[in-house]
mmCIF file of C-alpha atoms in Angstrom:
data_model
loop_
_atom_site.group_PDB
_atom_site.id
_atom_site.type_symbol
_atom_site.label_atom_id
_atom_site.label_comp_id
_atom_site.label_asym_id
_atom_site.label_seq_id
_atom_site.Cartn_x
_atom_site.Cartn_y
_atom_site.Cartn_z
ATOM 1 C CA MET A 1 -47.561 3.370 24.677
ATOM 2 C CA THR A 2 -43.798 3.393 25.461
ATOM 3 C CA SER A 3 -44.359 3.860 29.123
ATOM 4 C CA ARG A 4 -46.903 0.967 29.112
ATOM 5 C CA ARG A 5 -44.372 -1.421 27.474
ATOM 6 C CA ARG A 6 -41.790 -0.451 30.030
ATOM 7 C CA SER A 7 -44.220 -0.916 32.920
ATOM 8 C CA LEU A 8 -45.295 -4.369 31.694
ATOM 9 C CA GLY A 9 -41.643 -5.352 31.109
ATOM 10 C CA SER A 10 -40.663 -4.344 34.599
ATOM 11 C CA THR A 11 -43.498 -6.367 36.285
ATOM 12 C CA PRO A 12 -41.504 -9.683 36.360
ATOM 13 C CA LEU A 13 -38.583 -7.860 38.053
ATOM 14 C CA TRP A 14 -40.822 -6.783 40.904
ATOM 15 C CA LEU A 15 -42.207 -10.380 41.189
ATOM 16 C CA LEU A 16 -38.660 -11.724 41.274
ATOM 17 C CA THR A 17 -37.684 -9.179 43.927
ATOM 18 C CA ALA A 18 -40.709 -10.131 46.040
ATOM 19 C CA LEU A 19 -39.959 -13.836 45.620
ATOM 20 C CA GLY A 20 -36.355 -13.291 46.673
ATOM 21 C CA LEU A 21 -37.335 -11.349 49.690
ATOM 22 C CA ALA A 22 -39.896 -13.964 50.738
ATOM 23 C CA THR A 23 -37.397 -16.793 50.235
ATOM 24 C CA THR A 24 -34.767 -14.938 52.250
ATOM 25 C CA ALA A 25 -37.228 -14.205 55.060
ATOM 26 C CA PHE A 26 -38.382 -17.861 55.195
ATOM 27 C CA GLY A 27 -34.728 -18.971 55.405
ATOM 28 C CA VAL A 28 -34.045 -16.583 58.279
ATOM 29 C CA TYR A 29 -37.178 -17.841 60.044
ATOM 30 C CA LEU A 30 -36.063 -21.512 59.749
ATOM 31 C CA GLN A 31 -32.584 -20.559 60.976
ATOM 32 C CA THR A 32 -33.946 -18.838 64.105
ATOM 33 C CA SER A 33 -36.705 -21.360 64.927
ATOM 34 C CA GLY A 34 -35.264 -24.733 63.894
ATOM 35 C CA LYS A 35 -32.704 -26.250 66.136
ATOM 36 C CA GLU A 36 -31.906 -29.355 64.152
ATOM 37 C CA GLN A 37 -28.919 -29.334 61.777
ATOM 38 C CA ILE A 38 -31.053 -30.077 58.750
ATOM 39 C CA PHE A 39 -33.071 -26.965 59.336
ATOM 40 C CA GLN A 40 -29.883 -24.921 59.575
ATOM 41 C CA ILE A 41 -28.701 -26.273 56.180
ATOM 42 C CA ILE A 42 -32.009 -25.637 54.511
ATOM 43 C CA ALA A 43 -32.206 -22.112 56.040
ATOM 44 C CA GLY A 44 -28.751 -21.223 54.782
ATOM 45 C CA ALA A 45 -29.559 -22.474 51.303
ATOM 46 C CA LEU A 46 -32.902 -20.548 51.187
ATOM 47 C CA ALA A 47 -31.270 -17.394 52.445
ATOM 48 C CA ALA A 48 -28.471 -17.580 49.788
ATOM 49 C CA PHE A 49 -30.944 -18.436 47.043
ATOM 50 C CA GLY A 50 -33.259 -15.486 48.032
ATOM 51 C CA GLY A 51 -30.347 -13.095 48.120
ATOM 52 C CA ALA A 52 -29.242 -14.224 44.643
ATOM 53 C CA ILE A 53 -32.714 -13.655 43.323
ATOM 54 C CA VAL A 54 -32.826 -10.108 44.771
ATOM 55 C CA GLY A 55 -29.389 -9.307 43.409
ATOM 56 C CA ALA A 56 -30.272 -10.615 39.882
ATOM 57 C CA ALA A 57 -33.499 -8.615 39.878
ATOM 58 C CA THR A 58 -31.655 -5.448 40.906
ATOM 59 C CA SER A 59 -29.109 -5.887 38.170
ATOM 60 C CA LEU A 60 -31.759 -6.445 35.588
ATOM 61 C CA TYR A 61 -33.633 -3.294 36.708
ATOM 62 C CA VAL A 62 -30.429 -1.162 36.489
ATOM 63 C CA ALA A 63 -29.758 -2.564 33.058
ATOM 64 C CA SER A 64 -33.291 -1.688 31.866
ATOM 65 C CA GLY A 65 -34.967 1.658 31.148
ATOM 66 C CA ASP A 66 -35.441 3.696 34.317
ATOM 67 C CA GLY A 67 -32.606 2.088 36.193
ATOM 68 C CA ARG A 68 -30.147 2.822 33.424
ATOM 69 C CA ASP A 69 -31.330 6.430 33.161
ATOM 70 C CA THR A 70 -30.855 6.908 36.880
ATOM 71 C CA LEU A 71 -27.381 5.347 36.820
ATOM 72 C CA LEU A 72 -26.343 7.566 33.922
ATOM 73 C CA ALA A 73 -27.663 10.628 35.731
ATOM 74 C CA VAL A 74 -25.614 9.680 38.854
ATOM 75 C CA ARG A 75 -22.518 9.151 36.692
ATOM 76 C CA GLU A 76 -22.895 12.447 34.893
ATOM 77 C CA MET A 77 -23.427 14.358 38.143
ATOM 78 C CA LEU A 78 -20.241 12.778 39.618
ATOM 79 C CA ALA A 79 -18.282 13.536 36.494
ATOM 80 C CA HIS A 80 -19.363 17.149 36.502
ATOM 81 C CA SER A 81 -18.594 17.489 40.226
ATOM 82 C CA LEU A 82 -14.997 16.229 39.752
ATOM 83 C CA ASP A 83 -14.427 18.573 36.838
ATOM 84 C CA VAL A 84 -15.843 21.800 38.405
ATOM 85 C CA ARG A 85 -13.432 24.650 38.966
ATOM 86 C CA LEU A 86 -15.763 27.395 40.276
ATOM 87 C CA ARG A 87 -17.900 26.562 43.292
ATOM 88 C CA SER A 88 -20.477 28.439 45.332
ATOM 89 C CA THR A 89 -22.822 27.587 48.083
ATOM 90 C CA GLU A 90 -26.091 26.009 46.827
ATOM 91 C CA ALA A 91 -28.010 28.671 48.837
ATOM 92 C CA ALA A 92 -26.400 31.333 46.597
ATOM 93 C CA LEU A 93 -26.975 29.444 43.403
ATOM 94 C CA SER A 94 -30.542 28.285 43.958
ATOM 95 C CA PRO A 95 -32.239 31.625 43.246
ATOM 96 C CA ILE A 96 -30.423 31.999 39.919
ATOM 97 C CA ARG A 97 -31.134 28.457 38.633
ATOM 98 C CA ARG A 98 -33.455 29.573 35.855
ATOM 99 C CA HIS A 99 -33.562 30.557 32.171
ATOM 100 C CA TRP A 100 -31.478 33.730 31.416
ATOM 101 C CA HIS A 101 -31.142 35.922 28.318
ATOM 102 C CA TYR A 102 -27.556 37.032 27.925
ATOM 103 C CA TYR A 103 -26.466 39.915 25.541
ATOM 104 C CA HIS A 104 -22.903 40.922 24.899
ATOM 105 C CA LEU A 105 -21.345 43.428 22.529
ATOM 106 C CA THR A 106 -18.617 42.180 20.149
ATOM 107 C CA LYS A 107 -17.195 43.089 16.728
ATOM 108 C CA ARG A 108 -17.400 41.160 13.449
ATOM 109 C CA GLY A 109 -16.701 42.363 9.956
ATOM 110 C CA GLY A 110 -15.469 45.700 11.266
ATOM 111 C CA ARG A 111 -18.851 46.470 12.867
ATOM 112 C CA PHE A 112 -19.886 46.348 16.587
ATOM 113 C CA ARG A 113 -22.949 44.223 17.259
ATOM 114 C CA TRP A 114 -24.826 42.744 20.106
ATOM 115 C CA ARG A 115 -25.246 38.994 20.384
ATOM 116 C CA HIS A 116 -27.900 37.050 22.268
ATOM 117 C CA THR A 117 -27.461 33.619 24.021
ATOM 118 C CA ASP A 118 -29.854 31.535 26.114
ATOM 119 C CA TYR A 119 -28.372 30.261 29.360
ATOM 120 C CA HIS A 120 -30.399 27.498 31.087
ATOM 121 C CA PHE A 121 -28.929 27.590 34.574
ATOM 122 C CA GLU A 122 -31.908 25.442 35.710
ATOM 123 C CA GLN A 123 -30.719 22.530 33.603
ATOM 124 C CA THR A 124 -27.441 22.011 35.482
ATOM 125 C CA GLY A 125 -27.933 19.785 38.585
ATOM 126 C CA THR A 126 -24.395 19.585 39.988
ATOM 127 C CA PRO A 127 -24.559 20.712 43.644
ATOM 128 C CA GLY A 128 -22.676 23.879 44.370
ATOM 129 C CA SER A 129 -21.850 24.701 40.755
ATOM 130 C CA ILE A 130 -23.325 25.751 37.394
ATOM 131 C CA VAL A 131 -21.662 24.202 34.355
ATOM 132 C CA LEU A 132 -23.005 24.461 30.738
ATOM 133 C CA ASN A 133 -21.856 23.827 27.236
ATOM 134 C CA ILE A 134 -22.622 26.901 25.066
ATOM 135 C CA ALA A 135 -22.449 27.156 21.214
ATOM 136 C CA ASP A 136 -21.903 30.592 19.691
ATOM 137 C CA ALA A 137 -23.550 30.205 16.256
ATOM 138 C CA ASP A 138 -21.695 31.324 13.141
ATOM 139 C CA PRO A 139 -22.083 30.548 9.401
ATOM 140 C CA ASN A 140 -18.494 29.402 9.275
ATOM 141 C CA GLY A 141 -18.807 27.006 12.171
ATOM 142 C CA ASP A 142 -20.097 27.270 15.764
ATOM 143 C CA GLN A 143 -17.666 28.255 18.508
ATOM 144 C CA ARG A 144 -18.157 26.023 21.515
ATOM 145 C CA TYR A 145 -17.428 26.931 25.080
ATOM 146 C CA ARG A 146 -17.535 25.294 28.534
ATOM 147 C CA SER A 147 -19.247 27.855 30.802
ATOM 148 C CA GLU A 148 -18.962 27.979 34.554
ATOM 149 C CA ALA A 149 -20.843 30.476 36.777
ATOM 150 C CA ALA A 150 -20.285 31.325 40.369
ATOM 151 C CA ILE A 151 -21.627 33.813 42.903
ATOM 152 C CA ARG A 152 -19.300 35.984 45.006
ATOM 153 C CA GLY A 153 -21.214 38.269 47.280
ATOM 154 C CA ASP A 154 -23.781 39.902 44.955
ATOM 155 C CA ARG A 155 -21.626 39.434 41.864
ATOM 156 C CA LEU A 156 -21.963 36.785 39.113
ATOM 157 C CA ILE A 157 -18.643 35.628 37.653
ATOM 158 C CA LEU A 158 -18.851 33.760 34.323
ATOM 159 C CA VAL A 159 -15.820 31.997 32.894
ATOM 160 C CA GLU A 160 -16.058 30.447 29.480
ATOM 161 C CA SER A 161 -13.256 28.282 28.131
ATOM 162 C CA PRO A 162 -13.089 27.495 24.431
ATOM 163 C CA GLU A 163 -12.991 23.945 23.236
ATOM 164 C CA GLU A 164 -9.607 22.147 23.169
ATOM 165 C CA GLY A 165 -7.333 23.158 20.307
ATOM 166 C CA SER A 166 -8.441 26.842 20.246
ATOM 167 C CA THR A 167 -5.874 29.560 20.898
ATOM 168 C CA GLU A 168 -8.531 31.929 22.212
ATOM 169 C CA GLY A 169 -8.228 32.849 25.870
ATOM 170 C CA PRO A 170 -11.135 32.359 28.295
ATOM 171 C CA ILE A 171 -14.058 34.815 28.330
ATOM 172 C CA VAL A 172 -14.611 36.404 31.705
ATOM 173 C CA ALA A 173 -17.845 38.330 32.489
ATOM 174 C CA ILE A 174 -18.495 40.059 35.834
ATOM 175 C CA THR A 175 -21.935 41.338 36.706
ATOM 176 C CA PRO A 176 -22.564 43.234 39.995
ATOM 177 C CA PHE A 177 -25.914 43.151 41.855
ATOM 178 C CA PHE A 178 -26.806 39.916 40.137
ATOM 179 C CA THR A 179 -28.521 38.418 43.158
ATOM 180 C CA GLU A 180 -30.842 41.430 43.682
ATOM 181 C CA VAL A 181 -34.032 39.744 42.498
ATOM 182 C CA PHE A 182 -36.031 42.911 41.985
ATOM 183 C CA ARG A 183 -33.852 43.983 39.078
ATOM 184 C CA ARG A 184 -35.198 43.122 35.586
ATOM 185 C CA VAL A 185 -31.856 43.651 33.939
ATOM 186 C CA ARG A 186 -28.302 43.023 35.311
ATOM 187 C CA PRO A 187 -25.632 44.955 33.343
ATOM 188 C CA GLY A 188 -21.946 44.066 33.630
ATOM 189 C CA PHE A 189 -18.773 43.884 31.558
ATOM 190 C CA ALA A 190 -16.814 41.134 29.840
ATOM 191 C CA LEU A 191 -13.268 40.506 28.637
ATOM 192 C CA LEU A 192 -13.282 38.626 25.364
ATOM 193 C CA ARG A 193 -11.747 38.297 21.923
ATOM 194 C CA SER A 194 -14.028 39.504 19.100
ATOM 195 C CA TRP A 195 -14.788 37.639 15.853
ATOM 196 C CA ASP A 196 -12.303 40.022 14.235
ATOM 197 C CA GLY A 197 -9.580 38.827 16.618
ATOM 198 C CA GLU A 198 -9.451 42.039 18.691
ATOM 199 C CA ASP A 199 -9.296 41.824 22.507
ATOM 200 C CA MET A 200 -12.173 43.853 24.082
ATOM 201 C CA VAL A 201 -13.400 45.024 27.444
ATOM 202 C CA THR A 202 -17.036 45.224 26.477
ATOM 203 C CA ARG A 203 -20.623 45.434 27.638
ATOM 204 C CA CYS A 204 -22.973 42.597 28.664
ATOM 205 C CA ILE A 205 -26.516 42.394 29.999
ATOM 206 C CA TRP A 206 -28.400 39.598 31.749
ATOM 207 C CA SER A 207 -32.215 39.516 31.857
ATOM 208 C CA THR A 208 -34.901 37.077 32.925
ATOM 209 C CA SER A 209 -36.907 37.956 29.758
ATOM 210 C CA ALA A 210 -35.983 38.797 26.230
ATOM 211 C CA LEU A 211 -35.139 42.554 25.808
ATOM 212 C CA VAL A 212 -35.078 42.709 21.946
ATOM 213 C CA PRO A 213 -35.551 40.218 19.127
ATOM 214 C CA SER A 214 -32.527 38.363 17.674
ATOM 215 C CA THR A 215 -31.893 36.277 14.529
ATOM 216 C CA ASP A 216 -29.297 33.456 14.857
ATOM 217 C CA GLN A 217 -28.093 35.231 18.011
ATOM 218 C CA ASP A 218 -27.428 38.470 16.127
ATOM 219 C CA VAL A 219 -29.220 41.656 17.174
ATOM 220 C CA ASN A 220 -29.745 44.308 14.407
ATOM 221 C CA ASP A 221 -28.408 47.749 14.732
ATOM 222 C CA GLU A 222 -31.639 49.373 15.674
ATOM 223 C CA ASP A 223 -32.294 47.012 18.551
ATOM 224 C CA GLY A 224 -28.602 47.229 19.410
ATOM 225 C CA ARG A 225 -29.034 50.875 20.120
ATOM 226 C CA VAL A 226 -31.816 49.953 22.580
ATOM 227 C CA LEU A 227 -29.403 47.603 24.386
ATOM 228 C CA ASP A 228 -26.798 50.438 24.352
ATOM 229 C CA ASP A 229 -29.279 52.705 26.064
ATOM 230 C CA ILE A 230 -30.272 50.027 28.615
ATOM 231 C CA TRP A 231 -26.657 49.321 29.567
ATOM 232 C CA GLU A 232 -25.729 53.030 29.819
ATOM 233 C CA ARG A 233 -28.685 53.908 31.969
ATOM 234 C CA SER A 234 -28.427 50.898 34.289
ATOM 235 C CA PHE A 235 -24.586 50.490 34.521
ATOM 236 C CA LEU A 236 -23.099 53.967 34.147
ATOM 237 C CA ALA A 237 -25.519 55.331 36.682
ATOM 238 C CA GLY A 238 -23.795 53.508 39.555
ATOM 239 C CA HIS A 239 -20.201 52.955 38.402
ATOM 240 C CA HIS A 240 -17.059 54.963 37.571
ATOM 241 C CA ILE A 241 -15.614 53.381 34.417
ATOM 242 C CA PHE A 242 -11.791 53.365 34.385
ATOM 243 C CA PRO A 243 -11.288 56.411 36.616
ATOM 244 C CA SER A 244 -8.065 58.353 36.460
ATOM 245 C CA VAL A 245 -6.280 60.844 38.705
ATOM 246 C CA GLY A 246 -6.404 63.059 35.571
ATOM 247 C CA HIS A 247 -10.132 63.330 36.131
ATOM 248 C CA ASN A 248 -9.654 64.868 39.605
ATOM 249 C CA PRO A 249 -10.934 68.490 40.009
ATOM 250 C CA PRO A 250 -8.299 71.240 40.439
ATOM 251 C CA ASP A 251 -6.658 71.147 43.840
ATOM 252 C CA PRO A 252 -8.004 74.143 45.841
ATOM 253 C CA ALA A 253 -4.623 74.442 47.568
ATOM 254 C CA GLY A 254 -2.846 74.751 44.233
ATOM 255 C CA THR A 255 -0.561 71.818 44.835
ATOM 256 C CA ALA A 256 -1.941 69.580 42.002
ATOM 257 C CA GLU A 257 0.651 68.927 39.281
ATOM 258 C CA PHE A 258 -1.981 68.727 36.532
ATOM 259 C CA GLY A 259 -5.682 68.859 36.006
ATOM 260 C CA PRO A 260 -8.228 67.321 33.686
ATOM 261 C CA GLY A 261 -7.040 67.008 30.200
ATOM 262 C CA VAL A 262 -3.430 68.024 30.948
ATOM 263 C CA ARG A 263 -0.732 65.463 30.382
ATOM 264 C CA PRO A 264 2.165 65.338 32.953
ATOM 265 C CA GLU A 265 5.561 66.522 31.885
ATOM 266 C CA ARG A 266 7.053 63.234 33.119
ATOM 267 C CA SER A 267 5.913 60.080 31.423
ATOM 268 C CA VAL A 268 7.110 56.453 30.701
ATOM 269 C CA ASP A 269 8.121 55.316 27.258
ATOM 270 C CA LEU A 270 6.087 52.117 26.888
ATOM 271 C CA ALA A 271 8.206 50.978 23.958
ATOM 272 C CA ALA A 272 11.526 51.203 25.818
ATOM 273 C CA PRO A 273 12.827 48.283 27.984
ATOM 274 C CA LEU A 274 12.440 48.805 31.716
ATOM 275 C CA SER A 275 15.681 49.809 33.466
ATOM 276 C CA PRO A 276 16.787 47.450 36.310
ATOM 277 C CA ALA A 277 16.520 48.857 39.813
ATOM 278 C CA VAL A 278 20.096 47.613 40.448
ATOM 279 C CA PRO A 279 22.894 47.963 37.906
ATOM 280 C CA ALA A 280 23.674 44.713 36.090
ATOM 281 C CA GLY A 281 26.706 42.843 37.273
ATOM 282 C CA ASP A 282 26.736 44.587 40.652
ATOM 283 C CA PRO A 283 24.252 42.799 43.005
ATOM 284 C CA THR A 284 25.671 44.595 46.065
ATOM 285 C CA ALA A 285 25.071 48.102 44.669
ATOM 286 C CA LYS A 286 22.436 50.144 46.502
ATOM 287 C CA PRO A 287 20.118 52.680 44.883
ATOM 288 C CA GLN A 288 21.253 56.272 45.126
ATOM 289 C CA MET A 289 19.144 58.383 47.459
ATOM 290 C CA SER A 290 18.608 62.039 46.618
ATOM 291 C CA ASP A 291 18.655 64.702 49.316
#
């Protein structure tokens, strides 16, 4: 019924537009065919009158239903385009513009737990970018973020900035092999601050379908262990996590200073201030070289 009222209400605008175009065309015809001055005056008046009718009809259409919606959509797209910080080629973004299930591991109330969030990349229409507003539900008040996603190579980079006034730093998630469409799950890692206020380098998983059920974005411990297993089997299989020279096998030549599990004799006191390379007060002094 609503669409019918809008259609009937828009009919006079189309008639006005047709009348304006016909009047303008008749004025142009008189101007080109009539040589007398009176015809030129009438032709100019008709052309001006017809143009005014077309302009008025266009303004009325923009101010009414469909025209206003279109204008608002254009304005929103332009506003998002000017405010975008992360950009990618549309060819890279087009395959991932769809509904995604995102799981990340955080800590709340002293317990680690997985959280689930729906990301509708298909609902953002700004060319060359993906920008969303995401709410992280909580009984004490939702946490709101401005999320931007970009593709670099095969990697997805997600940056989420908290709403203004928050002292929390941005959340950054990096997911390799994201553009490989044959994968059901895309595991990655995220840097974030937990609900308990602890900074974490933690696990995250993207999927095109739900992996486990969730209630108010929380995943229970039993299903959380399923997500742990999915992440470990899919991510650890192809990545070294925080490697160290201390993990190197013994040097067959016998020249290695220390092997796995052995701390070096020489270390740095992280609590002590760093010594300057050049003595204070003597900018011309040169470091002493040992023989």
